[in-house]
Amino acid sequence: MLLVVGLGNPGSRYARNRHNAGFEIVAALADRIGAGGWRDKFHGEFTRGLMGDTEALLLRPMTFMNASGRSVRAAMTFFRVEVADLIVVHDELDLPFGTLRLKVGGGHAGHNGLRSTFQEIGSGDFVRLRVGIGRPPPGWSGDVADWVLSDMPPDERAAFPEIVQKAVKSLLDIGEKGLTAATNALNARPKPRPAKAPAAGGEPTPGEEDVAKRRD
């Protein structure tokens, strides 16, 4: 059994914010695995389904970001979920936009949803799927909070569905193949295309035969 939590803020005002990347990805995961409808439970929205042969509990805390841990703790307590079986999907300032990374443990780096989860469950040794949103560009007039609570610009929003699907695949890989295989697959670089083989020795490449005939 895995508990997969997407962090974000409830309400239409925040729906397309950078800070709500976790909400969007877990919603897409629910659609992919054909989970039942969302129910109000554990101070959040809850549903369940299967990722391969692994039962998946999906949760989107409705407590607002700063109190996300209350929701996480309630679900973990009810289902007796171990910390090692918790996956938290969250936005990450320290990764470029669109970069995805799996990580176990570490600090909260000022992310209030992670901070609250640490405080409520007494540990940070869970799996995180970090979703890069990048830091504010030079000249940004607000602070970091304004940045994460702002909507993605049109170019990022247009690219985001592909990132969501890549994140969903990574989560499915955890359920179906395990964390190590999922991490290796996510971090794997595309293999370079093999160099084009030269023409066989002595045989003219296309066009060379005609040139030879004209010389005769």
Coordinates of N, CA and C in Angstrom, one line a residue:
M1 N 0.8 -1.2 0.0 CA 0.0 0.0 0.0 C 0.9 1.2 0.0
L2 N 0.5 2.2 -0.9 CA 1.2 3.5 -0.9 C 0.2 4.6 -0.7
L3 N 0.6 5.6 0.0 CA -0.2 6.8 0.2 C 0.5 7.9 -0.7
V4 N -0.2 8.4 -1.7 CA 0.4 9.4 -2.6 C -0.3 10.7 -2.3
V5 N 0.4 11.7 -1.9 CA -0.2 13.0 -1.5 C 0.3 14.1 -2.5
G6 N -0.6 14.9 -3.0 CA -0.3 16.0 -3.8 C -0.5 17.3 -3.0
L7 N 0.5 18.1 -2.9 CA 0.4 19.3 -2.1 C -0.1 20.5 -3.0
G8 N -0.9 21.4 -2.3 CA -1.5 22.5 -3.0 C -2.4 23.3 -2.1
N9 N -3.1 24.3 -2.7 CA -4.1 25.0 -1.9 C -5.5 24.8 -2.6
P10 N -6.5 24.7 -1.8 CA -7.9 24.5 -2.4 C -8.5 25.8 -2.9
G11 N -9.4 25.6 -3.9 CA -10.1 26.8 -4.4 C -9.6 27.2 -5.8
S12 N -10.6 27.8 -6.5 CA -10.3 28.2 -7.9 C -9.2 29.3 -8.0
R13 N -9.1 30.1 -6.9 CA -8.1 31.2 -6.9 C -6.7 30.6 -7.1
Y14 N -6.5 29.5 -6.6 CA -5.1 28.9 -6.6 C -4.9 27.8 -7.6
A15 N -5.9 27.4 -8.3 CA -5.9 26.2 -9.1 C -4.8 26.1 -10.1
R16 N -4.4 27.2 -10.7 CA -3.4 27.2 -11.7 C -2.0 27.8 -11.3
N17 N -1.9 27.9 -10.0 CA -0.7 28.4 -9.4 C 0.5 27.4 -9.5
R18 N 1.7 27.9 -9.5 CA 2.9 27.0 -9.5 C 2.8 26.1 -8.3
H19 N 2.4 26.7 -7.2 CA 2.4 25.9 -5.9 C 1.4 24.7 -5.9
N20 N 0.5 24.7 -6.9 CA -0.5 23.6 -7.0 C -0.1 22.5 -7.9
A21 N 1.2 22.4 -8.3 CA 1.6 21.3 -9.2 C 1.3 20.0 -8.6
G22 N 1.5 19.8 -7.3 CA 1.2 18.5 -6.7 C -0.3 18.1 -6.9
F23 N -1.2 19.1 -6.6 CA -2.6 18.8 -6.8 C -2.9 18.3 -8.2
E24 N -2.3 19.0 -9.2 CA -2.7 18.6 -10.6 C -2.1 17.2 -11.0
I25 N -1.0 16.9 -10.5 CA -0.4 15.6 -10.8 C -1.1 14.5 -10.2
V26 N -1.5 14.6 -8.9 CA -2.3 13.5 -8.2 C -3.7 13.4 -8.8
A27 N -4.3 14.5 -9.3 CA -5.6 14.4 -9.9 C -5.4 13.6 -11.2
A28 N -4.3 13.9 -12.0 CA -4.1 13.2 -13.2 C -3.8 11.7 -13.0
L29 N -3.1 11.4 -11.9 CA -2.9 10.0 -11.5 C -4.2 9.3 -11.2
A30 N -5.1 9.9 -10.5 CA -6.4 9.3 -10.2 C -7.1 9.0 -11.5
D31 N -7.1 9.9 -12.5 CA -7.7 9.7 -13.8 C -7.1 8.5 -14.5
R32 N -5.8 8.4 -14.5 CA -5.0 7.4 -15.2 C -5.4 6.0 -14.6
I33 N -5.5 5.8 -13.3 CA -5.7 4.5 -12.7 C -7.2 4.2 -12.6
G34 N -8.0 5.1 -13.0 CA -9.5 4.9 -12.9 C -10.0 4.8 -11.4
A35 N -9.4 5.7 -10.6 CA -9.8 5.7 -9.2 C -11.2 6.2 -9.1
G36 N -11.9 5.8 -8.0 CA -13.3 6.3 -7.8 C -13.3 7.8 -7.6
G37 N -14.5 8.3 -7.4 CA -14.6 9.8 -7.2 C -14.0 10.2 -5.9
W38 N -13.6 11.5 -5.9 CA -13.0 12.1 -4.7 C -14.0 12.2 -3.6
R39 N -13.6 11.9 -2.4 CA -14.5 12.0 -1.2 C -13.8 13.0 -0.2
D40 N -14.6 13.6 0.5 CA -14.1 14.5 1.6 C -13.8 13.7 2.8
K41 N -12.5 13.6 3.1 CA -12.0 12.7 4.1 C -10.6 13.1 4.5
F42 N -10.3 12.9 5.8 CA -8.9 13.2 6.3 C -8.5 14.7 6.0
H43 N -9.4 15.6 6.2 CA -9.2 17.0 6.0 C -8.8 17.3 4.6
G44 N -9.2 16.5 3.7 CA -8.8 16.6 2.3 C -9.8 15.9 1.3
E45 N -9.3 15.8 0.1 CA -10.0 15.0 -0.9 C -9.3 13.7 -1.1
F46 N -10.0 12.5 -1.0 CA -9.4 11.2 -0.9 C -10.0 10.3 -1.9
T47 N -9.2 9.5 -2.6 CA -9.7 8.4 -3.4 C -8.7 7.3 -3.4
R48 N -9.0 6.1 -4.1 CA -8.1 5.0 -4.0 C -8.2 4.2 -5.3
G49 N -7.1 3.5 -5.6 CA -7.1 2.7 -6.8 C -5.9 1.8 -6.8
L50 N -5.5 1.2 -8.0 CA -4.4 0.4 -8.1 C -3.3 0.9 -9.0
M51 N -2.1 0.9 -8.6 CA -0.9 1.2 -9.5 C -0.2 -0.2 -9.7
G52 N -0.6 -0.8 -10.8 CA -0.1 -2.2 -11.0 C -0.9 -3.1 -10.0
D53 N -0.1 -3.8 -9.2 CA -0.7 -4.7 -8.1 C -0.7 -4.0 -6.8
T54 N -0.2 -2.7 -6.7 CA -0.1 -2.0 -5.5 C -1.3 -1.1 -5.2
E55 N -1.9 -1.3 -4.0 CA -3.0 -0.4 -3.7 C -2.5 1.0 -3.5
A56 N -3.2 2.0 -4.1 CA -2.7 3.4 -4.0 C -3.8 4.2 -3.3
L57 N -3.5 4.9 -2.2 CA -4.4 5.8 -1.6 C -3.9 7.2 -2.0
L58 N -4.9 8.0 -2.6 CA -4.5 9.3 -3.1 C -5.2 10.4 -2.3
L59 N -4.4 11.4 -2.0 CA -4.9 12.4 -1.0 C -4.5 13.8 -1.5
R60 N -5.4 14.8 -1.5 CA -5.1 16.2 -1.7 C -5.6 16.9 -0.5
P61 N -4.7 17.4 0.4 CA -5.1 18.1 1.6 C -5.9 19.4 1.2
M62 N -7.0 19.6 1.9 CA -7.8 20.8 1.7 C -7.6 21.8 2.9
T63 N -6.5 21.7 3.6 CA -6.2 22.5 4.8 C -5.5 23.8 4.5
F64 N -5.2 24.0 3.2 CA -4.2 25.0 2.8 C -2.8 24.5 3.1
M65 N -1.9 25.0 2.3 CA -0.5 24.4 2.3 C 0.1 24.4 3.7
N66 N 0.0 25.4 4.5 CA 0.7 25.5 5.7 C 0.2 24.5 6.8
A67 N -0.9 23.8 6.6 CA -1.4 22.8 7.5 C -1.6 21.5 6.8
S68 N -0.9 21.2 5.7 CA -1.1 20.0 5.0 C -0.8 18.8 5.8
G69 N 0.1 18.9 6.7 CA 0.5 17.7 7.6 C -0.6 17.1 8.4
R70 N -1.6 17.9 8.8 CA -2.8 17.4 9.5 C -3.5 16.4 8.7
S71 N -3.7 16.7 7.4 CA -4.3 15.8 6.5 C -3.5 14.5 6.3
V72 N -2.2 14.7 6.1 CA -1.3 13.5 5.8 C -1.3 12.6 7.1
R73 N -1.2 13.2 8.2 CA -1.2 12.4 9.5 C -2.5 11.6 9.7
A74 N -3.6 12.3 9.4 CA -4.9 11.6 9.6 C -5.0 10.4 8.7
A75 N -4.6 10.5 7.5 CA -4.7 9.3 6.5 C -3.7 8.3 6.9
M76 N -2.5 8.7 7.3 CA -1.5 7.7 7.7 C -1.9 6.9 8.9
T77 N -2.5 7.6 9.9 CA -3.0 6.9 11.1 C -4.1 6.0 10.8
F78 N -5.1 6.4 10.0 CA -6.2 5.5 9.7 C -5.8 4.3 9.0
F79 N -4.9 4.4 8.1 CA -4.5 3.2 7.3 C -3.3 2.5 7.8
R80 N -2.7 3.1 8.8 CA -1.4 2.5 9.4 C -0.3 2.5 8.3
V81 N -0.2 3.6 7.6 CA 0.8 3.7 6.6 C 2.2 4.1 7.2
E82 N 3.2 3.3 6.8 CA 4.5 3.6 7.3 C 5.1 4.8 6.5
V83 N 6.1 5.5 7.1 CA 6.7 6.6 6.5 C 7.3 6.2 5.2
A84 N 7.9 5.1 5.1 CA 8.5 4.6 3.9 C 7.6 4.4 2.7
D85 N 6.3 4.3 3.0 CA 5.2 4.1 2.0 C 4.5 5.4 1.7
L86 N 5.0 6.5 2.1 CA 4.4 7.8 1.8 C 5.2 8.5 0.7
I87 N 4.4 9.0 -0.3 CA 5.0 9.7 -1.4 C 4.3 11.1 -1.5
V88 N 5.1 12.1 -1.4 CA 4.6 13.5 -1.5 C 5.0 14.1 -2.8
V89 N 4.1 14.7 -3.5 CA 4.3 15.3 -4.8 C 4.2 16.8 -4.6
H90 N 5.3 17.6 -4.9 CA 5.3 19.0 -4.5 C 6.1 19.8 -5.5
D91 N 5.8 21.1 -5.6 CA 6.6 22.0 -6.4 C 7.9 22.2 -5.8
E92 N 8.9 22.5 -6.6 CA 10.3 22.7 -6.2 C 11.0 23.9 -6.8
L93 N 11.3 24.9 -6.0 CA 11.9 26.1 -6.5 C 13.3 25.8 -7.0
D94 N 14.0 24.9 -6.4 CA 15.5 24.7 -6.7 C 15.7 23.8 -7.9
L95 N 14.7 23.5 -8.7 CA 14.8 22.7 -9.9 C 14.2 23.6 -11.1
P96 N 14.9 23.6 -12.2 CA 14.3 24.4 -13.4 C 12.9 23.9 -13.7
F97 N 12.1 24.8 -14.3 CA 10.8 24.4 -14.7 C 10.8 23.1 -15.5
G98 N 9.9 22.2 -15.1 CA 9.7 21.0 -15.9 C 10.6 19.8 -15.5
T99 N 11.6 20.1 -14.6 CA 12.5 19.0 -14.2 C 11.8 18.2 -13.1
L100 N 11.9 16.9 -13.2 CA 11.3 16.0 -12.2 C 12.4 15.2 -11.5
R101 N 12.3 15.1 -10.2 CA 13.3 14.3 -9.5 C 12.6 13.5 -8.3
L102 N 13.0 12.3 -8.2 CA 12.6 11.5 -7.0 C 13.7 11.6 -5.9
K103 N 13.3 11.6 -4.7 CA 14.2 11.8 -3.6 C 13.6 11.2 -2.4
V104 N 14.4 10.6 -1.5 CA 14.0 10.1 -0.2 C 14.7 10.9 0.9
G105 N 13.9 11.5 1.8 CA 14.4 12.3 2.9 C 14.9 13.6 2.5
G106 N 15.6 14.3 3.4 CA 16.1 15.6 3.1 C 15.3 16.6 3.9
G107 N 15.7 17.9 3.8 CA 15.0 19.0 4.5 C 13.8 19.5 3.7
H108 N 13.1 20.5 4.3 CA 11.9 21.0 3.7 C 12.3 22.2 2.8
A109 N 13.5 22.8 2.9 CA 13.9 23.9 2.1 C 12.9 25.1 2.1
G110 N 12.2 25.3 3.2 CA 11.3 26.4 3.3 C 9.9 26.1 2.7
H111 N 9.7 24.9 2.2 CA 8.4 24.6 1.6 C 7.4 24.3 2.8
N112 N 6.4 25.2 2.9 CA 5.5 25.1 4.1 C 4.7 23.8 4.1
G113 N 4.4 23.2 3.0 CA 3.6 22.0 3.0 C 4.5 20.8 3.5
L114 N 5.8 20.8 3.1 CA 6.7 19.8 3.6 C 7.0 20.1 5.1
R115 N 7.1 21.3 5.5 CA 7.4 21.7 6.9 C 6.3 21.1 7.8
S116 N 5.1 21.4 7.4 CA 3.9 20.9 8.1 C 3.9 19.4 8.2
T117 N 4.2 18.7 7.1 CA 4.2 17.3 7.1 C 5.3 16.7 8.1
F118 N 6.5 17.3 8.0 CA 7.5 16.9 8.9 C 7.0 17.0 10.4
Q119 N 6.4 18.2 10.7 CA 6.0 18.4 12.1 C 4.9 17.5 12.5
E120 N 4.0 17.1 11.7 CA 2.9 16.3 12.0 C 3.2 14.8 12.1
I121 N 4.1 14.3 11.2 CA 4.3 12.9 11.3 C 5.7 12.6 11.9
G122 N 6.4 13.6 12.3 CA 7.7 13.4 13.0 C 8.8 12.9 12.2
S123 N 8.8 13.0 10.9 CA 9.8 12.5 10.1 C 9.8 13.1 8.7
G124 N 11.0 13.2 8.1 CA 11.1 13.6 6.7 C 11.6 12.5 5.8
D125 N 11.6 11.3 6.3 CA 12.2 10.2 5.5 C 11.2 9.5 4.6
F126 N 10.4 10.3 3.9 CA 9.4 9.8 2.9 C 9.9 10.1 1.5
V127 N 9.3 9.5 0.5 CA 9.6 9.7 -0.9 C 9.0 11.1 -1.3
R128 N 9.8 11.9 -2.0 CA 9.2 13.1 -2.6 C 9.4 13.0 -4.2
L129 N 8.4 13.4 -4.9 CA 8.5 13.6 -6.3 C 8.5 15.1 -6.4
R130 N 9.7 15.7 -6.7 CA 9.9 17.1 -6.8 C 9.6 17.6 -8.2
V131 N 8.8 18.6 -8.3 CA 8.4 19.1 -9.6 C 8.9 20.5 -9.8
G132 N 9.9 20.7 -10.7 CA 10.6 22.0 -10.8 C 9.7 23.1 -11.3
I133 N 9.7 24.2 -10.6 CA 9.0 25.4 -11.1 C 10.0 26.6 -11.3
G134 N 11.3 26.4 -10.9 CA 12.3 27.4 -11.0 C 12.1 28.6 -10.0
R135 N 13.2 29.3 -9.9 CA 13.1 30.5 -9.0 C 12.7 31.8 -9.8
P136 N 12.3 32.8 -9.1 CA 11.9 34.0 -9.8 C 13.1 34.6 -10.7
P137 N 12.8 35.1 -11.8 CA 13.8 35.7 -12.7 C 14.4 37.0 -12.1
P138 N 15.5 37.4 -12.6 CA 16.0 38.7 -12.2 C 15.0 39.8 -12.5
G139 N 14.8 40.7 -11.5 CA 13.8 41.8 -11.8 C 12.4 41.5 -11.3
W140 N 12.2 40.3 -10.8 CA 10.9 39.9 -10.2 C 10.6 40.9 -9.1
S141 N 9.4 41.5 -9.1 CA 9.1 42.6 -8.2 C 8.6 42.1 -6.8
G142 N 8.1 40.8 -6.8 CA 7.6 40.3 -5.5 C 8.6 39.5 -4.8
D143 N 8.1 38.8 -3.7 CA 9.0 37.8 -3.0 C 8.7 36.4 -3.5
V144 N 9.4 35.4 -2.9 CA 9.2 34.1 -3.3 C 7.8 33.6 -3.2
A145 N 7.1 34.0 -2.1 CA 5.7 33.6 -1.9 C 4.8 34.1 -3.0
D146 N 5.1 35.3 -3.5 CA 4.3 35.8 -4.6 C 4.6 34.9 -5.9
W147 N 5.8 34.5 -6.0 CA 6.2 33.7 -7.2 C 5.4 32.3 -7.2
V148 N 5.5 31.6 -6.1 CA 4.9 30.3 -6.1 C 3.4 30.4 -6.1
L149 N 2.8 31.5 -5.7 CA 1.3 31.7 -5.7 C 0.9 32.4 -6.9
S150 N 1.7 32.5 -7.9 CA 1.3 33.1 -9.2 C 1.1 32.0 -10.2
D151 N 0.3 32.3 -11.2 CA -0.1 31.3 -12.2 C 1.1 31.2 -13.2
M152 N 1.2 30.0 -13.7 CA 2.2 29.7 -14.8 C 1.9 30.6 -16.0
P153 N 2.9 31.2 -16.7 CA 2.6 31.9 -17.9 C 2.2 31.0 -19.0
P154 N 1.7 31.6 -20.1 CA 1.1 30.7 -21.1 C 2.0 29.7 -21.7
D155 N 3.3 30.0 -21.9 CA 4.3 29.0 -22.4 C 4.5 27.8 -21.5
E156 N 4.6 28.1 -20.2 CA 4.8 27.0 -19.2 C 3.5 26.2 -19.1
R157 N 2.3 26.9 -19.1 CA 1.1 26.2 -19.0 C 0.9 25.3 -20.1
A158 N 1.3 25.7 -21.3 CA 1.1 24.9 -22.5 C 2.0 23.6 -22.4
A159 N 3.2 23.8 -21.8 CA 4.1 22.6 -21.7 C 3.8 21.7 -20.5
F160 N 3.0 22.2 -19.6 CA 2.8 21.5 -18.3 C 2.1 20.1 -18.4
P161 N 1.1 20.0 -19.3 CA 0.4 18.6 -19.4 C 1.4 17.5 -19.7
E162 N 2.4 17.8 -20.5 CA 3.4 16.7 -20.8 C 4.2 16.4 -19.5
I163 N 4.5 17.4 -18.8 CA 5.3 17.2 -17.5 C 4.4 16.4 -16.5
V164 N 3.1 16.7 -16.5 CA 2.2 16.0 -15.6 C 2.2 14.5 -16.0
Q165 N 2.1 14.2 -17.3 CA 2.0 12.8 -17.7 C 3.4 12.1 -17.4
K166 N 4.5 12.8 -17.5 CA 5.7 12.2 -17.2 C 5.8 11.9 -15.7
A167 N 5.3 12.8 -14.9 CA 5.2 12.6 -13.4 C 4.3 11.4 -13.1
V168 N 3.2 11.3 -13.7 CA 2.2 10.2 -13.5 C 2.9 8.9 -13.8
K169 N 3.6 8.8 -14.9 CA 4.4 7.6 -15.3 C 5.4 7.2 -14.2
S170 N 6.1 8.2 -13.7 CA 7.0 7.9 -12.6 C 6.4 7.3 -11.4
L171 N 5.2 7.9 -11.0 CA 4.5 7.4 -9.9 C 4.0 5.9 -10.1
L172 N 3.5 5.7 -11.3 CA 3.1 4.3 -11.7 C 4.3 3.4 -11.7
D173 N 5.4 3.8 -12.1 CA 6.6 3.0 -12.0 C 7.0 2.6 -10.6
I174 N 6.8 3.5 -9.6 CA 7.0 3.1 -8.2 C 6.1 2.0 -7.8
G175 N 4.8 2.1 -8.2 CA 3.9 1.1 -7.8 C 4.1 -0.2 -8.5
E176 N 4.5 -0.2 -9.7 CA 4.6 -1.4 -10.5 C 6.0 -2.0 -10.5
K177 N 7.1 -1.2 -10.3 CA 8.4 -1.7 -10.5 C 9.3 -1.4 -9.2
G178 N 8.8 -0.6 -8.3 CA 9.6 -0.2 -7.2 C 10.3 1.1 -7.3
L179 N 10.8 1.7 -6.2 CA 11.4 3.0 -6.2 C 12.7 3.1 -7.0
T180 N 13.5 2.1 -6.8 CA 14.8 2.2 -7.5 C 14.7 2.2 -9.0
A181 N 13.8 1.3 -9.5 CA 13.6 1.3 -11.0 C 13.0 2.5 -11.5
A182 N 12.0 3.1 -10.7 CA 11.4 4.3 -11.1 C 12.3 5.5 -11.1
T183 N 13.2 5.5 -10.1 CA 14.2 6.6 -10.1 C 15.2 6.5 -11.2
N184 N 15.6 5.3 -11.5 CA 16.6 5.1 -12.7 C 15.9 5.5 -14.0
A185 N 14.6 5.2 -14.1 CA 13.9 5.5 -15.4 C 13.7 7.0 -15.5
L186 N 13.4 7.7 -14.4 CA 13.1 9.1 -14.4 C 14.4 9.9 -14.7
N187 N 15.5 9.4 -14.2 CA 16.8 10.2 -14.3 C 17.6 9.7 -15.6
A188 N 17.1 8.7 -16.3 CA 17.9 8.2 -17.4 C 17.9 9.3 -18.5
R189 N 19.1 9.4 -19.2 CA 19.2 10.4 -20.3 C 18.9 9.6 -21.6
P190 N 18.3 10.2 -22.6 CA 18.0 9.5 -23.8 C 19.3 9.1 -24.4
K191 N 19.3 7.9 -25.0 CA 20.5 7.4 -25.6 C 20.8 8.1 -26.9
P192 N 22.1 8.5 -27.2 CA 22.4 9.2 -28.5 C 22.1 8.3 -29.7
R193 N 21.7 8.9 -30.7 CA 21.5 8.1 -32.0 C 22.8 7.6 -32.5
P194 N 22.8 6.3 -33.0 CA 24.1 5.8 -33.5 C 24.5 6.6 -34.7
A195 N 25.8 6.7 -34.9 CA 26.4 7.5 -36.1 C 26.0 6.7 -37.3
K196 N 25.7 7.4 -38.4 CA 25.4 6.8 -39.6 C 26.6 6.1 -40.2
A197 N 26.4 4.8 -40.6 CA 27.5 4.0 -41.1 C 28.0 4.5 -42.4
P198 N 29.3 4.6 -42.6 CA 29.8 5.1 -43.9 C 29.5 4.0 -45.0
A199 N 29.5 4.5 -46.2 CA 29.2 3.5 -47.4 C 30.3 2.5 -47.4
A200 N 30.0 1.3 -47.9 CA 31.0 0.2 -47.9 C 32.2 0.6 -48.8
G201 N 33.4 0.2 -48.4 CA 34.6 0.6 -49.2 C 34.5 0.2 -50.6
G202 N 34.8 1.2 -51.5 CA 34.9 0.9 -52.9 C 33.6 1.0 -53.6
E203 N 32.5 1.1 -52.9 CA 31.2 1.2 -53.5 C 30.8 2.7 -53.6
P204 N 30.4 3.2 -54.7 CA 30.1 4.6 -54.8 C 28.8 4.9 -54.0
T205 N 28.8 6.0 -53.3 CA 27.6 6.5 -52.6 C 26.7 7.0 -53.7
P206 N 25.4 7.2 -53.4 CA 24.4 7.7 -54.4 C 25.0 9.0 -55.0
G207 N 25.0 9.1 -56.3 CA 25.4 10.2 -57.0 C 26.9 10.1 -57.5
E208 N 27.7 9.3 -56.8 CA 29.1 9.2 -57.2 C 29.3 8.4 -58.5
E209 N 28.4 7.4 -58.7 CA 28.5 6.6 -59.9 C 28.3 7.5 -61.2
D210 N 27.3 8.4 -61.1 CA 27.0 9.3 -62.3 C 28.2 10.2 -62.5
V211 N 28.8 10.7 -61.5 CA 30.0 11.5 -61.6 C 31.1 10.8 -62.3
A212 N 31.3 9.5 -61.9 CA 32.4 8.7 -62.5 C 32.2 8.5 -64.0
K213 N 30.9 8.2 -64.3 CA 30.6 8.0 -65.7 C 30.9 9.2 -66.6
R214 N 30.5 10.4 -66.0 CA 30.8 11.6 -66.8 C 32.2 11.9 -67.0
R215 N 33.1 11.4 -66.1 CA 34.5 11.6 -66.3 C 35.1 10.7 -67.3
D216 N 34.5 9.5 -67.6 CA 35.0 8.5 -68.6 C 34.9 9.1 -70.0

